[in-house]
Amino acid sequence: MPEVIVIGSGTGVPSLNRASPAILLKTKNTFVLLDSGPGTLRQLLKVNITFSQLDLILYTHFHPDHITDLIHFLFASKYTPGFQRKTPVFIWGPPGFLEFYNKLKQAFGSWIEVSKDKITLAEIPPGSLWAYEDIYIQPFSTFHTPHSQGYCLHTEGKKIAYTGDTDFDLSLVDAVKDADLLICEASFPASQKVEGHLTPTLAGELARKANAKCLLLTHFYPECDAIDIGAECRQSFTGPLYLAQDLMHIEL
Ligand SMILES: [Zn+2]
Ligand SMILES: [Zn+2]
């Protein structure tokens, strides 16, 4: 059955306890990485996975805490001695992703230009449907930046939804409906709510309205670690609840 590993449960705030955002989905045949904040590739080594084993990388948006290790990934793909691939790594993101990549190339030049037999980049817009090996992928719009999006991944009879960063909107309920696992951001306590982000209570409300079977809260700013995150979430959601910790495994 599919397995989810929290690679980083934190944000852009440097923390010894919480690495920057990244989630790994392991299916029978495939390793999928969702976002890669700074330090993700090193963090993956702690669960015995090297960057070279990744098959598909999905980005939710272009904030540095979610995408910085793309630079590291490209550089490592080019300059790790002996590194080869039978098939390219697919790297997909929201509309604007290719422009973002071209700007990175302007900054770093040929140091991050990797041959097409090793990587393939594409934009996959909200509302489209994609397949990779044993996984169907549906991006959906989120409420954070003009192009931010989350992903529903369908595999082995399970639906896994990942919001990335978002504020609350009822359209999210439809997008993540009946997820077996909803991986949802919960950046700040209700008393310090920030526009463009959720609170544990709002994340719980989304899970309840969407009839999620299980909820995993992540993307915790230090303010969240100063409160009882679970208690705030329990005001709106009574189902199975995980509070992300780095390197936590969840089997579906
Ligand atoms: Zn973020
Ligand atoms: Zn963000």
PDB file of C-alpha atoms and ligand atoms in Angstrom:
ATOM      1  CA  MET A   1       0.000   0.000   0.000  1.00  0.00           C
ATOM      2  CA  PRO A   2       1.138   3.581  -0.490  1.00  0.00           C
ATOM      3  CA  GLU A   3       3.241   5.168   2.199  1.00  0.00           C
ATOM      4  CA  VAL A   4       3.721   8.843   3.024  1.00  0.00           C
ATOM      5  CA  ILE A   5       6.874  10.124   4.714  1.00  0.00           C
ATOM      6  CA  VAL A   6       7.088  13.647   6.100  1.00  0.00           C
ATOM      7  CA  ILE A   7      10.522  14.829   5.019  1.00  0.00           C
ATOM      8  CA  GLY A   8      10.083  18.360   6.352  1.00  0.00           C
ATOM      9  CA  SER A   9       7.236  19.552   8.587  1.00  0.00           C
ATOM     10  CA  GLY A  10       8.385  23.162   8.926  1.00  0.00           C
ATOM     11  CA  THR A  11       8.486  26.372   6.939  1.00  0.00           C
ATOM     12  CA  GLY A  12      11.045  28.940   5.857  1.00  0.00           C
ATOM     13  CA  VAL A  13      11.977  29.612   9.473  1.00  0.00           C
ATOM     14  CA  PRO A  14      15.287  27.839  10.199  1.00  0.00           C
ATOM     15  CA  SER A  15      14.643  25.159  12.805  1.00  0.00           C
ATOM     16  CA  LEU A  16      16.548  22.214  14.238  1.00  0.00           C
ATOM     17  CA  ASN A  17      13.253  20.417  14.845  1.00  0.00           C
ATOM     18  CA  ARG A  18      11.434  20.994  11.587  1.00  0.00           C
ATOM     19  CA  ALA A  19      13.003  20.895   8.119  1.00  0.00           C
ATOM     20  CA  SER A  20      11.500  22.932   5.287  1.00  0.00           C
ATOM     21  CA  PRO A  21       8.473  21.556   3.430  1.00  0.00           C
ATOM     22  CA  ALA A  22       8.750  18.243   1.588  1.00  0.00           C
ATOM     23  CA  ILE A  23       6.566  15.133   1.543  1.00  0.00           C
ATOM     24  CA  LEU A  24       7.500  11.799  -0.012  1.00  0.00           C
ATOM     25  CA  LEU A  25       4.928   9.376  -1.427  1.00  0.00           C
ATOM     26  CA  LYS A  26       6.113   5.798  -1.950  1.00  0.00           C
ATOM     27  CA  THR A  27       3.981   3.503  -4.081  1.00  0.00           C
ATOM     28  CA  LYS A  28       4.770   0.003  -5.284  1.00  0.00           C
ATOM     29  CA  ASN A  29       6.817   1.290  -8.202  1.00  0.00           C
ATOM     30  CA  THR A  30       7.365   4.973  -7.658  1.00  0.00           C
ATOM     31  CA  PHE A  31       8.915   7.649  -5.442  1.00  0.00           C
ATOM     32  CA  VAL A  32       7.119  10.997  -5.674  1.00  0.00           C
ATOM     33  CA  LEU A  33       8.422  14.096  -3.928  1.00  0.00           C
ATOM     34  CA  LEU A  34       5.999  16.918  -3.151  1.00  0.00           C
ATOM     35  CA  ASP A  35       7.913  20.205  -2.809  1.00  0.00           C
ATOM     36  CA  SER A  36      11.573  20.421  -1.856  1.00  0.00           C
ATOM     37  CA  GLY A  37      12.507  23.180   0.555  1.00  0.00           C
ATOM     38  CA  PRO A  38      16.127  23.857   1.492  1.00  0.00           C
ATOM     39  CA  GLY A  39      17.846  20.743   2.841  1.00  0.00           C
ATOM     40  CA  THR A  40      15.327  18.256   1.410  1.00  0.00           C
ATOM     41  CA  LEU A  41      17.838  16.102  -0.476  1.00  0.00           C
ATOM     42  CA  ARG A  42      19.975  15.722   2.628  1.00  0.00           C
ATOM     43  CA  GLN A  43      16.890  15.056   4.726  1.00  0.00           C
ATOM     44  CA  LEU A  44      15.879  12.253   2.299  1.00  0.00           C
ATOM     45  CA  LEU A  45      19.137  10.461   3.084  1.00  0.00           C
ATOM     46  CA  LYS A  46      17.884  10.017   6.659  1.00  0.00           C
ATOM     47  CA  VAL A  47      15.223   7.641   5.296  1.00  0.00           C
ATOM     48  CA  ASN A  48      17.764   5.968   2.999  1.00  0.00           C
ATOM     49  CA  ILE A  49      16.561   7.596  -0.196  1.00  0.00           C
ATOM     50  CA  THR A  50      18.959   9.368  -2.531  1.00  0.00           C
ATOM     51  CA  PHE A  51      17.950  12.083  -4.983  1.00  0.00           C
ATOM     52  CA  SER A  52      18.727   9.661  -7.804  1.00  0.00           C
ATOM     53  CA  GLN A  53      15.851   7.360  -6.771  1.00  0.00           C
ATOM     54  CA  LEU A  54      13.153  10.007  -7.234  1.00  0.00           C
ATOM     55  CA  ASP A  55      10.826   9.470 -10.203  1.00  0.00           C
ATOM     56  CA  LEU A  56       8.521  12.462 -10.062  1.00  0.00           C
ATOM     57  CA  ILE A  57       8.749  15.835  -8.295  1.00  0.00           C
ATOM     58  CA  LEU A  58       5.670  18.052  -7.950  1.00  0.00           C
ATOM     59  CA  TYR A  59       5.836  21.697  -6.900  1.00  0.00           C
ATOM     60  CA  THR A  60       2.955  23.620  -5.357  1.00  0.00           C
ATOM     61  CA  HIS A  61       4.388  27.127  -5.812  1.00  0.00           C
ATOM     62  CA  PHE A  62       7.607  29.067  -6.141  1.00  0.00           C
ATOM     63  CA  HIS A  63       8.257  30.283  -2.598  1.00  0.00           C
ATOM     64  CA  PRO A  64      11.835  29.526  -1.517  1.00  0.00           C
ATOM     65  CA  ASP A  65      10.785  27.329   1.418  1.00  0.00           C
ATOM     66  CA  HIS A  66       9.102  24.937  -1.075  1.00  0.00           C
ATOM     67  CA  ILE A  67      11.390  24.938  -4.100  1.00  0.00           C
ATOM     68  CA  THR A  68      14.972  25.864  -3.190  1.00  0.00           C
ATOM     69  CA  ASP A  69      16.314  22.309  -3.351  1.00  0.00           C
ATOM     70  CA  LEU A  70      15.324  22.142  -7.025  1.00  0.00           C
ATOM     71  CA  ILE A  71      18.594  24.030  -7.606  1.00  0.00           C
ATOM     72  CA  HIS A  72      20.460  21.454  -5.533  1.00  0.00           C
ATOM     73  CA  PHE A  73      18.659  18.636  -7.385  1.00  0.00           C
ATOM     74  CA  LEU A  74      19.646  19.951 -10.817  1.00  0.00           C
ATOM     75  CA  PHE A  75      23.252  20.544  -9.776  1.00  0.00           C
ATOM     76  CA  ALA A  76      23.514  17.088  -8.187  1.00  0.00           C
ATOM     77  CA  SER A  77      21.957  15.480 -11.277  1.00  0.00           C
ATOM     78  CA  LYS A  78      24.660  17.061 -13.426  1.00  0.00           C
ATOM     79  CA  TYR A  79      27.744  16.733 -11.245  1.00  0.00           C
ATOM     80  CA  THR A  80      27.334  13.596  -9.143  1.00  0.00           C
ATOM     81  CA  PRO A  81      30.041  11.290 -10.533  1.00  0.00           C
ATOM     82  CA  GLY A  82      28.622   8.239 -12.244  1.00  0.00           C
ATOM     83  CA  PHE A  83      25.004   9.401 -11.941  1.00  0.00           C
ATOM     84  CA  GLN A  84      22.850   7.962 -14.716  1.00  0.00           C
ATOM     85  CA  ARG A  85      19.157   7.325 -15.250  1.00  0.00           C
ATOM     86  CA  LYS A  86      17.251   4.826 -17.385  1.00  0.00           C
ATOM     87  CA  THR A  87      14.312   7.260 -17.601  1.00  0.00           C
ATOM     88  CA  PRO A  88      14.217  10.986 -16.910  1.00  0.00           C
ATOM     89  CA  VAL A  89      12.959  12.420 -13.627  1.00  0.00           C
ATOM     90  CA  PHE A  90       9.692  14.224 -14.307  1.00  0.00           C
ATOM     91  CA  ILE A  91       9.499  17.621 -12.603  1.00  0.00           C
ATOM     92  CA  TRP A  92       6.080  19.233 -12.791  1.00  0.00           C
ATOM     93  CA  GLY A  93       4.742  22.499 -11.442  1.00  0.00           C
ATOM     94  CA  PRO A  94       1.995  25.094 -11.833  1.00  0.00           C
ATOM     95  CA  PRO A  95       1.688  27.496 -14.778  1.00  0.00           C
ATOM     96  CA  GLY A  96       4.727  29.768 -14.657  1.00  0.00           C
ATOM     97  CA  PHE A  97       7.048  26.907 -13.703  1.00  0.00           C
ATOM     98  CA  LEU A  98       8.982  26.948 -16.980  1.00  0.00           C
ATOM     99  CA  GLU A  99       9.484  30.720 -16.755  1.00  0.00           C
ATOM    100  CA  PHE A 100      10.712  30.243 -13.188  1.00  0.00           C
ATOM    101  CA  TYR A 101      13.148  27.544 -14.369  1.00  0.00           C
ATOM    102  CA  ASN A 102      14.446  29.787 -17.162  1.00  0.00           C
ATOM    103  CA  LYS A 103      15.129  32.515 -14.606  1.00  0.00           C
ATOM    104  CA  LEU A 104      17.074  30.027 -12.501  1.00  0.00           C
ATOM    105  CA  LYS A 105      19.133  29.188 -15.573  1.00  0.00           C
ATOM    106  CA  GLN A 106      19.816  32.888 -16.114  1.00  0.00           C
ATOM    107  CA  ALA A 107      21.172  33.048 -12.573  1.00  0.00           C
ATOM    108  CA  PHE A 108      23.127  29.765 -12.476  1.00  0.00           C
ATOM    109  CA  GLY A 109      23.923  29.259 -16.164  1.00  0.00           C
ATOM    110  CA  SER A 110      25.052  25.896 -17.423  1.00  0.00           C
ATOM    111  CA  TRP A 111      25.785  24.655 -13.901  1.00  0.00           C
ATOM    112  CA  ILE A 112      22.147  23.591 -13.600  1.00  0.00           C
ATOM    113  CA  GLU A 113      21.433  22.705 -17.240  1.00  0.00           C
ATOM    114  CA  VAL A 114      20.760  18.981 -17.143  1.00  0.00           C
ATOM    115  CA  SER A 115      20.328  16.839 -20.263  1.00  0.00           C
ATOM    116  CA  LYS A 116      16.820  15.735 -21.263  1.00  0.00           C
ATOM    117  CA  ASP A 117      17.602  12.079 -20.710  1.00  0.00           C
ATOM    118  CA  LYS A 118      17.932  12.944 -16.991  1.00  0.00           C
ATOM    119  CA  ILE A 119      15.121  15.450 -16.387  1.00  0.00           C
ATOM    120  CA  THR A 120      11.893  16.555 -18.068  1.00  0.00           C
ATOM    121  CA  LEU A 121      10.035  19.645 -16.905  1.00  0.00           C
ATOM    122  CA  ALA A 122       6.385  20.533 -17.534  1.00  0.00           C
ATOM    123  CA  GLU A 123       3.599  22.783 -16.343  1.00  0.00           C
ATOM    124  CA  ILE A 124       0.438  20.964 -15.293  1.00  0.00           C
ATOM    125  CA  PRO A 125      -2.457  23.381 -14.680  1.00  0.00           C
ATOM    126  CA  PRO A 126      -5.327  23.040 -12.201  1.00  0.00           C
ATOM    127  CA  GLY A 127      -8.189  20.905 -13.508  1.00  0.00           C
ATOM    128  CA  SER A 128      -5.974  18.713 -15.695  1.00  0.00           C
ATOM    129  CA  LEU A 129      -5.401  14.994 -15.186  1.00  0.00           C
ATOM    130  CA  TRP A 130      -2.028  13.279 -15.537  1.00  0.00           C
ATOM    131  CA  ALA A 131      -0.722   9.780 -15.174  1.00  0.00           C
ATOM    132  CA  TYR A 132       2.684   8.599 -14.088  1.00  0.00           C
ATOM    133  CA  GLU A 133       3.235   4.845 -13.745  1.00  0.00           C
ATOM    134  CA  ASP A 134       0.732   3.671 -11.113  1.00  0.00           C
ATOM    135  CA  ILE A 135      -0.460   7.170 -10.104  1.00  0.00           C
ATOM    136  CA  TYR A 136      -3.101   9.571 -11.415  1.00  0.00           C
ATOM    137  CA  ILE A 137      -2.410  13.199 -10.576  1.00  0.00           C
ATOM    138  CA  GLN A 138      -4.935  16.041 -10.411  1.00  0.00           C
ATOM    139  CA  PRO A 139      -3.716  19.570  -9.637  1.00  0.00           C
ATOM    140  CA  PHE A 140      -6.195  21.960  -8.022  1.00  0.00           C
ATOM    141  CA  SER A 141      -6.068  25.707  -7.361  1.00  0.00           C
ATOM    142  CA  THR A 142      -5.107  26.892  -3.901  1.00  0.00           C
ATOM    143  CA  PHE A 143      -5.399  30.334  -2.292  1.00  0.00           C
ATOM    144  CA  HIS A 144      -1.885  31.485  -1.558  1.00  0.00           C
ATOM    145  CA  THR A 145      -0.171  32.954  -4.656  1.00  0.00           C
ATOM    146  CA  PRO A 146      -1.612  33.617  -8.146  1.00  0.00           C
ATOM    147  CA  HIS A 147      -0.355  30.240  -9.436  1.00  0.00           C
ATOM    148  CA  SER A 148      -0.276  28.080  -6.318  1.00  0.00           C
ATOM    149  CA  GLN A 149      -1.821  24.628  -6.570  1.00  0.00           C
ATOM    150  CA  GLY A 150      -2.265  21.458  -4.573  1.00  0.00           C
ATOM    151  CA  TYR A 151      -2.373  17.875  -5.800  1.00  0.00           C
ATOM    152  CA  CYS A 152      -4.629  14.850  -5.505  1.00  0.00           C
ATOM    153  CA  LEU A 153      -2.800  11.610  -6.135  1.00  0.00           C
ATOM    154  CA  HIS A 154      -4.774   8.436  -6.814  1.00  0.00           C
ATOM    155  CA  THR A 155      -2.892   5.174  -6.467  1.00  0.00           C
ATOM    156  CA  GLU A 156      -3.574   1.598  -5.353  1.00  0.00           C
ATOM    157  CA  GLY A 157      -7.209   2.512  -4.636  1.00  0.00           C
ATOM    158  CA  LYS A 158      -6.275   5.404  -2.324  1.00  0.00           C
ATOM    159  CA  LYS A 159      -6.649   9.154  -2.704  1.00  0.00           C
ATOM    160  CA  ILE A 160      -3.955  11.332  -1.150  1.00  0.00           C
ATOM    161  CA  ALA A 161      -4.457  15.099  -1.232  1.00  0.00           C
ATOM    162  CA  TYR A 162      -1.741  17.664  -0.523  1.00  0.00           C
ATOM    163  CA  THR A 163      -2.694  21.325  -0.185  1.00  0.00           C
ATOM    164  CA  GLY A 164       0.722  22.967  -0.152  1.00  0.00           C
ATOM    165  CA  ASP A 165       0.210  26.494   1.185  1.00  0.00           C
ATOM    166  CA  THR A 166      -3.331  27.841   1.068  1.00  0.00           C
ATOM    167  CA  ASP A 167      -6.017  29.883   2.754  1.00  0.00           C
ATOM    168  CA  PHE A 168      -9.523  28.516   3.220  1.00  0.00           C
ATOM    169  CA  ASP A 169     -11.940  28.379   0.306  1.00  0.00           C
ATOM    170  CA  LEU A 170     -14.984  26.166  -0.216  1.00  0.00           C
ATOM    171  CA  SER A 171     -13.678  25.052  -3.625  1.00  0.00           C
ATOM    172  CA  LEU A 172     -10.977  23.136  -1.752  1.00  0.00           C
ATOM    173  CA  VAL A 173     -13.681  20.935  -0.241  1.00  0.00           C
ATOM    174  CA  ASP A 174     -14.614  19.580  -3.673  1.00  0.00           C
ATOM    175  CA  ALA A 175     -10.986  19.222  -4.717  1.00  0.00           C
ATOM    176  CA  VAL A 176      -9.969  17.036  -1.766  1.00  0.00           C
ATOM    177  CA  LYS A 177     -13.359  15.297  -1.316  1.00  0.00           C
ATOM    178  CA  ASP A 178     -13.211  11.848   0.310  1.00  0.00           C
ATOM    179  CA  ALA A 179      -9.406  11.787   0.491  1.00  0.00           C
ATOM    180  CA  ASP A 180      -8.057   8.772   2.358  1.00  0.00           C
ATOM    181  CA  LEU A 181      -5.290  11.071   3.597  1.00  0.00           C
ATOM    182  CA  LEU A 182      -5.483  14.861   3.510  1.00  0.00           C
ATOM    183  CA  ILE A 183      -2.064  16.450   4.004  1.00  0.00           C
ATOM    184  CA  CYS A 184      -2.940  19.987   4.934  1.00  0.00           C
ATOM    185  CA  GLU A 185      -0.988  23.038   5.941  1.00  0.00           C
ATOM    186  CA  ALA A 186      -1.718  24.578   9.342  1.00  0.00           C
ATOM    187  CA  SER A 187       0.741  27.454   9.547  1.00  0.00           C
ATOM    188  CA  PHE A 188      -0.457  29.547  12.477  1.00  0.00           C
ATOM    189  CA  PRO A 189      -2.712  29.306  15.535  1.00  0.00           C
ATOM    190  CA  ALA A 190      -6.163  30.844  15.199  1.00  0.00           C
ATOM    191  CA  SER A 191      -5.093  33.791  17.364  1.00  0.00           C
ATOM    192  CA  GLN A 192      -2.322  34.662  14.868  1.00  0.00           C
ATOM    193  CA  LYS A 193      -4.034  33.812  11.575  1.00  0.00           C
ATOM    194  CA  VAL A 194      -2.150  35.112   8.531  1.00  0.00           C
ATOM    195  CA  GLU A 195      -3.815  35.754   5.179  1.00  0.00           C
ATOM    196  CA  GLY A 196      -2.939  33.054   2.640  1.00  0.00           C
ATOM    197  CA  HIS A 197      -2.490  30.351   5.289  1.00  0.00           C
ATOM    198  CA  LEU A 198      -4.694  28.031   7.334  1.00  0.00           C
ATOM    199  CA  THR A 199      -4.977  27.447  11.064  1.00  0.00           C
ATOM    200  CA  PRO A 200      -5.387  24.001  12.655  1.00  0.00           C
ATOM    201  CA  THR A 201      -9.108  24.726  13.110  1.00  0.00           C
ATOM    202  CA  LEU A 202      -9.604  25.733   9.487  1.00  0.00           C
ATOM    203  CA  ALA A 203      -7.630  22.704   8.309  1.00  0.00           C
ATOM    204  CA  GLY A 204      -9.944  20.560  10.442  1.00  0.00           C
ATOM    205  CA  GLU A 205     -12.980  22.276   8.966  1.00  0.00           C
ATOM    206  CA  LEU A 206     -11.717  21.500   5.473  1.00  0.00           C
ATOM    207  CA  ALA A 207     -11.146  17.856   6.430  1.00  0.00           C
ATOM    208  CA  ARG A 208     -14.620  17.549   7.981  1.00  0.00           C
ATOM    209  CA  LYS A 209     -16.456  19.208   5.099  1.00  0.00           C
ATOM    210  CA  ALA A 210     -14.496  17.108   2.588  1.00  0.00           C
ATOM    211  CA  ASN A 211     -15.150  13.899   4.530  1.00  0.00           C
ATOM    212  CA  ALA A 212     -11.413  13.145   4.699  1.00  0.00           C
ATOM    213  CA  LYS A 213     -10.732   9.738   6.257  1.00  0.00           C
ATOM    214  CA  CYS A 214      -7.540  10.921   7.899  1.00  0.00           C
ATOM    215  CA  LEU A 215      -5.852  14.294   8.365  1.00  0.00           C
ATOM    216  CA  LEU A 216      -2.135  15.070   8.523  1.00  0.00           C
ATOM    217  CA  LEU A 217      -1.315  18.631   9.569  1.00  0.00           C
ATOM    218  CA  THR A 218       2.040  20.088   8.552  1.00  0.00           C
ATOM    219  CA  HIS A 219       3.869  23.354   7.649  1.00  0.00           C
ATOM    220  CA  PHE A 220       4.073  24.535  11.258  1.00  0.00           C
ATOM    221  CA  TYR A 221       5.538  27.936  12.031  1.00  0.00           C
ATOM    222  CA  PRO A 222       7.154  28.139  15.507  1.00  0.00           C
ATOM    223  CA  GLU A 223       3.987  29.894  16.742  1.00  0.00           C
ATOM    224  CA  CYS A 224       2.134  26.603  16.242  1.00  0.00           C
ATOM    225  CA  ASP A 225       4.633  24.706  18.342  1.00  0.00           C
ATOM    226  CA  ALA A 226       3.825  27.041  21.238  1.00  0.00           C
ATOM    227  CA  ILE A 227       0.175  25.912  21.359  1.00  0.00           C
ATOM    228  CA  ASP A 228      -1.776  22.644  21.497  1.00  0.00           C
ATOM    229  CA  ILE A 229      -2.197  22.163  17.748  1.00  0.00           C
ATOM    230  CA  GLY A 230      -4.269  19.019  18.170  1.00  0.00           C
ATOM    231  CA  ALA A 231      -6.730  20.714  20.528  1.00  0.00           C
ATOM    232  CA  GLU A 232      -7.265  23.563  18.060  1.00  0.00           C
ATOM    233  CA  CYS A 233      -7.874  21.105  15.262  1.00  0.00           C
ATOM    234  CA  ARG A 234     -10.254  19.028  17.413  1.00  0.00           C
ATOM    235  CA  GLN A 235     -12.624  22.012  17.531  1.00  0.00           C
ATOM    236  CA  SER A 236     -13.576  21.169  13.943  1.00  0.00           C
ATOM    237  CA  PHE A 237     -12.428  17.607  13.155  1.00  0.00           C
ATOM    238  CA  THR A 238     -12.887  14.413  15.158  1.00  0.00           C
ATOM    239  CA  GLY A 239     -11.433  11.827  12.754  1.00  0.00           C
ATOM    240  CA  PRO A 240      -7.958  10.285  12.756  1.00  0.00           C
ATOM    241  CA  LEU A 241      -5.395  13.065  13.094  1.00  0.00           C
ATOM    242  CA  TYR A 242      -1.606  13.160  12.708  1.00  0.00           C
ATOM    243  CA  LEU A 243       0.537  16.160  13.613  1.00  0.00           C
ATOM    244  CA  ALA A 244       3.562  16.042  11.332  1.00  0.00           C
ATOM    245  CA  GLN A 245       7.033  15.444  12.679  1.00  0.00           C
ATOM    246  CA  ASP A 246      10.052  15.164  10.425  1.00  0.00           C
ATOM    247  CA  LEU A 247      10.578  11.597   9.128  1.00  0.00           C
ATOM    248  CA  MET A 248       7.137  10.413  10.290  1.00  0.00           C
ATOM    249  CA  HIS A 249       5.809   7.451   8.223  1.00  0.00           C
ATOM    250  CA  ILE A 250       2.129   6.901   7.491  1.00  0.00           C
ATOM    251  CA  GLU A 251       0.938   3.752   5.726  1.00  0.00           C
ATOM    252  CA  LEU A 252      -2.418   3.945   4.038  1.00  0.00           C
TER     253      LEU A 252
HETATM  254 ZN    ZN B   1       5.356  27.652   2.773  1.00  0.00          ZN
HETATM  255 ZN    ZN B   2       4.234  29.832   0.304  1.00  0.00          ZN
END
